[in-house]
PDB file of C-alpha atoms in Angstrom:
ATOM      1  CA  UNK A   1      11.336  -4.259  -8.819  1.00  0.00           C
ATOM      2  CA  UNK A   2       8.037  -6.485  -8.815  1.00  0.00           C
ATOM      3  CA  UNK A   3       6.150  -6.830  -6.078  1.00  0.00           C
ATOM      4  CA  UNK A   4       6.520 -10.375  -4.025  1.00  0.00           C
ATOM      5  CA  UNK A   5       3.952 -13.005  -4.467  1.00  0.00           C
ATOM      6  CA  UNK A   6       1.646 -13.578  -2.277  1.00  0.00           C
ATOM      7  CA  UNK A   7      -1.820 -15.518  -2.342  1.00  0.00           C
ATOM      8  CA  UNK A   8      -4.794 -13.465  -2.639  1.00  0.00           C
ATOM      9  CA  UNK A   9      -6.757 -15.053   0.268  1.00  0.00           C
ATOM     10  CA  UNK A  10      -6.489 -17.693   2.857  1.00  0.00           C
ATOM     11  CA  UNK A  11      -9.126 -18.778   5.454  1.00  0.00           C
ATOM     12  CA  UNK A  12      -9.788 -21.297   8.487  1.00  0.00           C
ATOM     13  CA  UNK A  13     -11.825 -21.945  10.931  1.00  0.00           C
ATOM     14  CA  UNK A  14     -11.162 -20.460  14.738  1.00  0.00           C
ATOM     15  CA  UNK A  15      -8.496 -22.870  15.882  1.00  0.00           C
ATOM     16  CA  UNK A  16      -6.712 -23.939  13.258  1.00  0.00           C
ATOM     17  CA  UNK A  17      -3.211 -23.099  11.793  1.00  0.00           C
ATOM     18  CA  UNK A  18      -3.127 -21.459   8.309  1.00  0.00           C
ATOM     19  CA  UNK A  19      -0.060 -20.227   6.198  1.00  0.00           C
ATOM     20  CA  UNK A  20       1.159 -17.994   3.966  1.00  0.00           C
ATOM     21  CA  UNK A  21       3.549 -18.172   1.216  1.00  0.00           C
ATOM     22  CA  UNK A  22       5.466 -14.999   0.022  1.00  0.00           C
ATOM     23  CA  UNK A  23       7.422 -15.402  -3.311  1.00  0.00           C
ATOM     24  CA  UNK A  24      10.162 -13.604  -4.790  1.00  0.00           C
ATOM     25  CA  UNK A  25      14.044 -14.486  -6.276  1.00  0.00           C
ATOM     26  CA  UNK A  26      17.488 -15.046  -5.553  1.00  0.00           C
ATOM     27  CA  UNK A  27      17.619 -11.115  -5.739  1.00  0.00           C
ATOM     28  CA  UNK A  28      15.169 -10.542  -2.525  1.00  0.00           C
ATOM     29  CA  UNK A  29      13.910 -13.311  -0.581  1.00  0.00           C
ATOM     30  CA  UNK A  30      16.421 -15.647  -1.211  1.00  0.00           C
ATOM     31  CA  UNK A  31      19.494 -13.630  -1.286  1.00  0.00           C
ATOM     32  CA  UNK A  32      19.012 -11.743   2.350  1.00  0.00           C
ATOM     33  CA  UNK A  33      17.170 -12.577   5.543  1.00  0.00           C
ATOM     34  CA  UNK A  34      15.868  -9.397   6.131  1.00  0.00           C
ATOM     35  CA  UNK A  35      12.224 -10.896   5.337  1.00  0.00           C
ATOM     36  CA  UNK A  36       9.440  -8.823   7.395  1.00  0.00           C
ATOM     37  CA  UNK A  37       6.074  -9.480   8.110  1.00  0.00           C
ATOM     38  CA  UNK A  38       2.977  -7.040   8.660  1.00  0.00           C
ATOM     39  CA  UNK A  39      -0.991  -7.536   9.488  1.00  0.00           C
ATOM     40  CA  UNK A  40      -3.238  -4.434   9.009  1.00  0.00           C
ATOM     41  CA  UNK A  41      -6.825  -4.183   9.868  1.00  0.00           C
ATOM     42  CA  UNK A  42      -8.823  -1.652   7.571  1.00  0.00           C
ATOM     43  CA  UNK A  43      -8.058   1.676   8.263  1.00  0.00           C
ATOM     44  CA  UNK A  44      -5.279   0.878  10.207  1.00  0.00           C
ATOM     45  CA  UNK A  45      -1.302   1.420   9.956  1.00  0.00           C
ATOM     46  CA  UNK A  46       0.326  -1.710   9.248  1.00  0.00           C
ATOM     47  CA  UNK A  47       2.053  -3.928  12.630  1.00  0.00           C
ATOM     48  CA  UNK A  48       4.957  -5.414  12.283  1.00  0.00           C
ATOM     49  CA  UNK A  49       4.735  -9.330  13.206  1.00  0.00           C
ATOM     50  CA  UNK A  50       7.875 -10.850  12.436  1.00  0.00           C
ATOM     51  CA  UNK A  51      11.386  -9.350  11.457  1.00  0.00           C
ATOM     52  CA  UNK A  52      14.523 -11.140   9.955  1.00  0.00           C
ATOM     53  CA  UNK A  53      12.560 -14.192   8.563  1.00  0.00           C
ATOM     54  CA  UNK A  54      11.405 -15.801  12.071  1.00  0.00           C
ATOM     55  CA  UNK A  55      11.793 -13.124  14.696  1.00  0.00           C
ATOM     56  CA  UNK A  56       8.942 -11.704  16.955  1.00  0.00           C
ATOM     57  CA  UNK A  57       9.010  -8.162  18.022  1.00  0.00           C
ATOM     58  CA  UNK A  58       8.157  -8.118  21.948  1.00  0.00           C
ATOM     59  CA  UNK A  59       4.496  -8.104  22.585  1.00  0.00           C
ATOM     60  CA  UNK A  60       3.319 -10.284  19.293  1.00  0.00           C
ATOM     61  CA  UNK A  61       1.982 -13.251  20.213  1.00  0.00           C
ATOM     62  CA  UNK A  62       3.502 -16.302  19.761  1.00  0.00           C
ATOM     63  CA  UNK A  63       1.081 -17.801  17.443  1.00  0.00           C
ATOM     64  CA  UNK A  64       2.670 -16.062  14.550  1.00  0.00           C
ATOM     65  CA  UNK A  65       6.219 -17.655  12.959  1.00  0.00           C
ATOM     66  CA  UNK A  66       8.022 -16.710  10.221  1.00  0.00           C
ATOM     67  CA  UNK A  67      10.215 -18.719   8.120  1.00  0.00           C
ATOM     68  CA  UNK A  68      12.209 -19.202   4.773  1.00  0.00           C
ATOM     69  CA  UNK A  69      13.474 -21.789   2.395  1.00  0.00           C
ATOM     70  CA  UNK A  70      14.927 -20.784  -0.874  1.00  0.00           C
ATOM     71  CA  UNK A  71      13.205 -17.823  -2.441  1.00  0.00           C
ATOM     72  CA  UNK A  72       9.580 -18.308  -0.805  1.00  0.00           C
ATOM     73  CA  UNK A  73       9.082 -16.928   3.078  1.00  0.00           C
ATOM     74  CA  UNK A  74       6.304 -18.095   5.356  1.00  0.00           C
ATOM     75  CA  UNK A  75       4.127 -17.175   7.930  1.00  0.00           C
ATOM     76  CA  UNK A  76       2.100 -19.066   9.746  1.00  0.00           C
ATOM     77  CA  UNK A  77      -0.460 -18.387  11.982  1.00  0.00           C
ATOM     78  CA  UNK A  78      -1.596 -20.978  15.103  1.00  0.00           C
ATOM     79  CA  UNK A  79      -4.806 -21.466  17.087  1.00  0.00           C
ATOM     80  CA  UNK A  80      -6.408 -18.625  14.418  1.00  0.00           C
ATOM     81  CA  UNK A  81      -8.576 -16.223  15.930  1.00  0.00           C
ATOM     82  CA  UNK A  82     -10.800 -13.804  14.863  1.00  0.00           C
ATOM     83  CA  UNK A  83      -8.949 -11.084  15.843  1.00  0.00           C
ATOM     84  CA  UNK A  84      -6.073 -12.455  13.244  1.00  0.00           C
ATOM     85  CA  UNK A  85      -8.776 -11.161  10.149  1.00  0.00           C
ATOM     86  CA  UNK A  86      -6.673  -8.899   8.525  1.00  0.00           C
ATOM     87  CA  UNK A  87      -4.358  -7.843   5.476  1.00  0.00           C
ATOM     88  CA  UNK A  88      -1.014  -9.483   5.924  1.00  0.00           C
ATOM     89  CA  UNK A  89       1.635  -8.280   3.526  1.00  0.00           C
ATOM     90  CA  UNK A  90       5.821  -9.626   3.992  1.00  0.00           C
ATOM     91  CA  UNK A  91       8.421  -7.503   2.447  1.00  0.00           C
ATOM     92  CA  UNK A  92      12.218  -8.312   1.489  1.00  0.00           C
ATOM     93  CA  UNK A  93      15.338  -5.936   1.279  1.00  0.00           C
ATOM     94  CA  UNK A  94      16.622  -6.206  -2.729  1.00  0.00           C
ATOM     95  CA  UNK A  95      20.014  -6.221  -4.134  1.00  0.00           C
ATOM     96  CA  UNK A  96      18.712  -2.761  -5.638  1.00  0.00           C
ATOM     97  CA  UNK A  97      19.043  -1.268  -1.931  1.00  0.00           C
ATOM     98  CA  UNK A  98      15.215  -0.724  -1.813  1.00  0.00           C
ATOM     99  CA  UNK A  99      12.598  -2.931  -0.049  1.00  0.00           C
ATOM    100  CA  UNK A 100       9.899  -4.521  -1.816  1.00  0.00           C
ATOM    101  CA  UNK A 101       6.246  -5.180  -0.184  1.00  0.00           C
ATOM    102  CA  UNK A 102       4.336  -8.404  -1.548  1.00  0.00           C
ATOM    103  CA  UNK A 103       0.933  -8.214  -3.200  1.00  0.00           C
ATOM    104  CA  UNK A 104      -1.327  -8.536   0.030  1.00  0.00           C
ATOM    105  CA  UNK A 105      -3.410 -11.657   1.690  1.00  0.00           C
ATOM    106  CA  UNK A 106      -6.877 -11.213   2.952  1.00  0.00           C
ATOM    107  CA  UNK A 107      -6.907 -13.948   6.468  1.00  0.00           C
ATOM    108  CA  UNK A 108     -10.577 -14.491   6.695  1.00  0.00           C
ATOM    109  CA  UNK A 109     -11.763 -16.418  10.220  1.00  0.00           C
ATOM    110  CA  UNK A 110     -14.701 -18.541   9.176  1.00  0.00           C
TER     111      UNK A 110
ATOM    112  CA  UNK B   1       5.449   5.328  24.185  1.00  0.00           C
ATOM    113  CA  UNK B   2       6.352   5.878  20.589  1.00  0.00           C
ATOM    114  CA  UNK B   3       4.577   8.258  18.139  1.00  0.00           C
ATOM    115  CA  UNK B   4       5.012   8.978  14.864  1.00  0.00           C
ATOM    116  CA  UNK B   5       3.276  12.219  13.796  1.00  0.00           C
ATOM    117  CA  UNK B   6       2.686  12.849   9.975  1.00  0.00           C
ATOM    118  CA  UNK B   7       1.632  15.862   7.991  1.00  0.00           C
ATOM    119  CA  UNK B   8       1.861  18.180   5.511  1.00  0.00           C
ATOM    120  CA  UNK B   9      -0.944  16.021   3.090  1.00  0.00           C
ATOM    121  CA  UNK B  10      -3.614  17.405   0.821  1.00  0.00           C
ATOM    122  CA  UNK B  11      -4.731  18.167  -2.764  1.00  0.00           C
ATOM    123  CA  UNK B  12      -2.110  18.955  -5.302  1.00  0.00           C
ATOM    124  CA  UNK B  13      -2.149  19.333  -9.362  1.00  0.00           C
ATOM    125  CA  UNK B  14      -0.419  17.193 -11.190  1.00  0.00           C
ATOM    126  CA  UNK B  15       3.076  18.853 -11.742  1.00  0.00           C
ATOM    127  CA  UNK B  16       3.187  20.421  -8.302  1.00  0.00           C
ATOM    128  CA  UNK B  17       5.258  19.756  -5.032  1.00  0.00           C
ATOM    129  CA  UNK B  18       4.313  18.962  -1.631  1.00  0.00           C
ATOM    130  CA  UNK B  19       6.678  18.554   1.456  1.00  0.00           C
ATOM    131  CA  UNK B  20       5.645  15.757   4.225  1.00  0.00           C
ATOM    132  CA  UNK B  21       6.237  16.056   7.577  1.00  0.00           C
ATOM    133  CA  UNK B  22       6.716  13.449  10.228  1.00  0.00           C
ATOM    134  CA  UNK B  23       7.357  14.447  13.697  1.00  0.00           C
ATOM    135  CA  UNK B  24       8.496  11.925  16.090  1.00  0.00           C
ATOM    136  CA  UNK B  25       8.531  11.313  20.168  1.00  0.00           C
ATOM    137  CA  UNK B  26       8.832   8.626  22.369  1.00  0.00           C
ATOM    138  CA  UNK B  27      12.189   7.483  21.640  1.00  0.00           C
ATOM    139  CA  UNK B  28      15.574   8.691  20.520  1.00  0.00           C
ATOM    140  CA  UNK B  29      15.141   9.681  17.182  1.00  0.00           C
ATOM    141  CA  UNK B  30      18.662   9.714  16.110  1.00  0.00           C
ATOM    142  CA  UNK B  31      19.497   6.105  16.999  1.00  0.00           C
ATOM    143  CA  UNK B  32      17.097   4.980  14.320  1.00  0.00           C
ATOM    144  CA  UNK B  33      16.801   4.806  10.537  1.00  0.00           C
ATOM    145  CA  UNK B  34      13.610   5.603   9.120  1.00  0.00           C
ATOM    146  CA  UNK B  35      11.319   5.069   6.029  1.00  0.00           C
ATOM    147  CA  UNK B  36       8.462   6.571   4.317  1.00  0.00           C
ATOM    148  CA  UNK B  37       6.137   4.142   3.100  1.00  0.00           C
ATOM    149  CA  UNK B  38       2.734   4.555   1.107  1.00  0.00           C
ATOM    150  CA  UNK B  39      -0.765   3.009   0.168  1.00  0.00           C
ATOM    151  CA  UNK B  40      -3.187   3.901  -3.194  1.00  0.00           C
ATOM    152  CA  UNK B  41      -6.721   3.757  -1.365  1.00  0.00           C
ATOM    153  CA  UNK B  42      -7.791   0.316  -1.155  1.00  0.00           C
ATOM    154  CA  UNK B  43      -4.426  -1.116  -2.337  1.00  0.00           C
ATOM    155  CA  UNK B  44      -1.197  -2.537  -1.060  1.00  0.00           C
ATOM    156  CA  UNK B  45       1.949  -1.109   0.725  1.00  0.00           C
ATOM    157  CA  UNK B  46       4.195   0.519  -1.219  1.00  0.00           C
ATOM    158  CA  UNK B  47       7.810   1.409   0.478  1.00  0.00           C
ATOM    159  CA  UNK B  48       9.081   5.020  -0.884  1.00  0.00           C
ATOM    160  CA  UNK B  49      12.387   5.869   0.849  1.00  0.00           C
ATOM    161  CA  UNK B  50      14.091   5.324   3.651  1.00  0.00           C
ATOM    162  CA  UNK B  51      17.651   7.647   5.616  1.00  0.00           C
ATOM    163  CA  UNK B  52      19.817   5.934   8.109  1.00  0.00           C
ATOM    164  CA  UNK B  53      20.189   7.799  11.726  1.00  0.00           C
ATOM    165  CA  UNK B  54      22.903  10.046  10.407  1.00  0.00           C
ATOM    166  CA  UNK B  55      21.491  10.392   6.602  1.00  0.00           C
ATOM    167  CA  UNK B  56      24.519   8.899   5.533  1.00  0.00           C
ATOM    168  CA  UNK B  57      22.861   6.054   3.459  1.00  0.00           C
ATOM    169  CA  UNK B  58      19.164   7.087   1.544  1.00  0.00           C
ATOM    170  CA  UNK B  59      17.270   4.986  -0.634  1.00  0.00           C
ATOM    171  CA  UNK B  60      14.390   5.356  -3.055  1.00  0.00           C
ATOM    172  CA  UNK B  61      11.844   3.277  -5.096  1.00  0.00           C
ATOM    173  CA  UNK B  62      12.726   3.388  -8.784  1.00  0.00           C
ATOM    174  CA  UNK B  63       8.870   4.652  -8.602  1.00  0.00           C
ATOM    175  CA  UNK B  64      10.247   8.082  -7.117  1.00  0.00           C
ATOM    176  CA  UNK B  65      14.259   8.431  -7.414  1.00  0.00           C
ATOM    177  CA  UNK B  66      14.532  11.627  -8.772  1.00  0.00           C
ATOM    178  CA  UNK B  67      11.423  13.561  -8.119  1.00  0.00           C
ATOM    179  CA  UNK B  68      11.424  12.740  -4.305  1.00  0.00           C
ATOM    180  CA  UNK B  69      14.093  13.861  -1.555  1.00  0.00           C
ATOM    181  CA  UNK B  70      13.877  12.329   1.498  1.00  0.00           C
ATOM    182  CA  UNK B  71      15.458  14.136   5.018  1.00  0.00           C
ATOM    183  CA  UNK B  72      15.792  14.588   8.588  1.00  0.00           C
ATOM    184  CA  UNK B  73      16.611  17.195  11.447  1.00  0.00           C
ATOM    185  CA  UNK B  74      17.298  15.356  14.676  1.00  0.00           C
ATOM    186  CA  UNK B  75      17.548  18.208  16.221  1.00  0.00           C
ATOM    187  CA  UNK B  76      13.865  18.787  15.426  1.00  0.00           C
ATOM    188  CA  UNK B  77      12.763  14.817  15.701  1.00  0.00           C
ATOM    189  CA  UNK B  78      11.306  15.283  12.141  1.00  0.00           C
ATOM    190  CA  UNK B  79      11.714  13.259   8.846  1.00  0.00           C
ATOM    191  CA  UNK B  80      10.484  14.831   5.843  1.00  0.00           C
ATOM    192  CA  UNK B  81       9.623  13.788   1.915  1.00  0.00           C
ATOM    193  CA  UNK B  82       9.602  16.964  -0.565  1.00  0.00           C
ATOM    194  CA  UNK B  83       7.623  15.240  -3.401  1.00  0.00           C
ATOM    195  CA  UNK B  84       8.208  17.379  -6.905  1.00  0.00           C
ATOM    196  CA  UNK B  85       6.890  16.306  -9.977  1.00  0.00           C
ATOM    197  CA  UNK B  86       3.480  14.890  -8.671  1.00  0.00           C
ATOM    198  CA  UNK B  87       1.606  12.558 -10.984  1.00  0.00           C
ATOM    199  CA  UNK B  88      -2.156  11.260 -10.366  1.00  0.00           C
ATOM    200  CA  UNK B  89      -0.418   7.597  -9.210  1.00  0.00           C
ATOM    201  CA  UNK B  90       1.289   9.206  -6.198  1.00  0.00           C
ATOM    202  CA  UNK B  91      -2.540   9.406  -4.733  1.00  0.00           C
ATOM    203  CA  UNK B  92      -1.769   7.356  -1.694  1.00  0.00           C
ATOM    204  CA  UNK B  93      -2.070   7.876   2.071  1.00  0.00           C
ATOM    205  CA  UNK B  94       1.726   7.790   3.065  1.00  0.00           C
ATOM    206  CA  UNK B  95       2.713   6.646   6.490  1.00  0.00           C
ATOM    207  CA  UNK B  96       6.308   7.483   8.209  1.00  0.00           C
ATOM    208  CA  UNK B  97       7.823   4.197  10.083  1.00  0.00           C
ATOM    209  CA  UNK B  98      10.643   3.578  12.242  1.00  0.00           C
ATOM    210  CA  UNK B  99      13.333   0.813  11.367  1.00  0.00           C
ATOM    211  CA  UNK B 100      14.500  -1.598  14.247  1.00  0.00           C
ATOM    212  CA  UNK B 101      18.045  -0.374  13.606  1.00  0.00           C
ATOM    213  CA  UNK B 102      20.399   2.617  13.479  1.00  0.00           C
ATOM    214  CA  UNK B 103      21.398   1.588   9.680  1.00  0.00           C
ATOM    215  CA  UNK B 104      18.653  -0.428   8.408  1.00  0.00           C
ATOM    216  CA  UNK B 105      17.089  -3.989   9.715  1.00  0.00           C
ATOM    217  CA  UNK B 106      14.355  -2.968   6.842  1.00  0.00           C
ATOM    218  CA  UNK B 107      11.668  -3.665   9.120  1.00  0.00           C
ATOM    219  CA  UNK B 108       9.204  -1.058  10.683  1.00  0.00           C
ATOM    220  CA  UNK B 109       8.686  -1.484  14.408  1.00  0.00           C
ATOM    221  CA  UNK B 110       6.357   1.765  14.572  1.00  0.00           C
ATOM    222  CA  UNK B 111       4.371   3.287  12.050  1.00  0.00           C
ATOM    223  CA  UNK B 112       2.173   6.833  11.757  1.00  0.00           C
ATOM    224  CA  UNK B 113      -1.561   7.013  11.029  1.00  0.00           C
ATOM    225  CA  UNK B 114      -0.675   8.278   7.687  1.00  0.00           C
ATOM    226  CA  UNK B 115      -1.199  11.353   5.721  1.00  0.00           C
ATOM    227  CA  UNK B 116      -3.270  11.805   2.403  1.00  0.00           C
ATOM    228  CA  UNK B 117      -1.793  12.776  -0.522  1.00  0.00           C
ATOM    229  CA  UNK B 118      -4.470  13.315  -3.364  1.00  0.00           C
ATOM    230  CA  UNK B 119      -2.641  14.057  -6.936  1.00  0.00           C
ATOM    231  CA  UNK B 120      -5.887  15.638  -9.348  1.00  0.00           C
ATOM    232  CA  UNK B 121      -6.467  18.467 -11.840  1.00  0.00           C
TER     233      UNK B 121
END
């Protein structure tokens, strides 16, 4: 199972919205909704941030959304702040029965 | 609050076994799946295995099936991962995380700090 895509790196300035796109097939993102999200700061465990493509676990702020369409997920982030500079990595249940991580994006805050 | 309490981590030659513990409070232990997931210093997550609440459904990475056995004891609030067969690119710190669900929602609400397993001759 390869790894979803994800883009490398992403950056804005404090206050604006940036995105991030999270590729894979029919056989993970697009067959199943069970799309997850996750930010880590360095040397950190990994938080989740959204579960079953758009939902926000209680206590994440509402700034982060998740979404879907076709075989490429989304998060977005709103009003960035610096605090949002982090590793972001989504994951995807497979028709294998396994789960599969994507490749990682650096969020930079200018 | 919910903690998830790994150990069990250290040096091992390639070949050899190590057994991972994860010991868990703060919630009820057996109403939730739960996975064992890992990361390669300075790389991505990798997911390893995961056991529904009752162990009636386990899954495993191609990267592992066969050389790793995951478990639980409820009784004991502990998950475990025996790892046999080590090879130099299971070096990874690997973290035990709760799914949302009793069978799985494949999404970790809670993770551990993580445990370092170093695979060298």
């Amino acid at each position: 199972q390869s790894a979803l895509t994800q883009p490398a790196s992403v950056s804005g300035s404090p206050g604006q919205s940036v995105a991030i796109s999270c590729t894979g097939t029919s056989s993970d993102v697009g067959g199943y909704n069970y799309v997850s999200w996750y930010q880590q700061h360095p040397g950190k465990a990994p938080k989740l941030m959204i579960y079953d493509v758009s939902n926000r676990p209680s206590g994440v702020s509402d700034r982060f959304s998740g979404s879907k369409s076709g075989n490429t997920a989304s998060l977005t982030i709103s009003g960035l702040q610096a605090e949002d500079e982090a590793d972001y990595y989504c994951t995807s249940y497979t028709s294998s029965s396994t789960l599969v991580f994507g490749t990682g994006t650096k969020v930079t805050v200018l | 609050e919910v903690q998830l309490v790994e150990s069990g981590g250290g040096l091992v030659q390639p070949g050899g076994s190590l057994r991972l513990s994860c010991v868990a409070s703060g919630f009820t232990f057996d109403d939730s799946a739960m996975h064992w997931v890992r990361q390669a210093p300075g790389k991505g997550l990798e997911w390893v295995s995961g056991v529904s609440f009752n162990s009636n459904r386990i899954e495993y990475a191609d990267s592992v099936k066969g050389r790793f056995t995951i478990s639980r004891d409820n009784a004991k609030n502990s998950l475990y991962l025996q790892m046999n067969s080590l090879r130099t690119e299971d070096t990874a710190f690997y973290y035990c995380a709760k799914d949302r669900l009793r069978y799985f929602d494949w999404a970790c609400e809670s993770w551990g700090q993580g445990t370092l397993v170093t695979v060298s001759s």
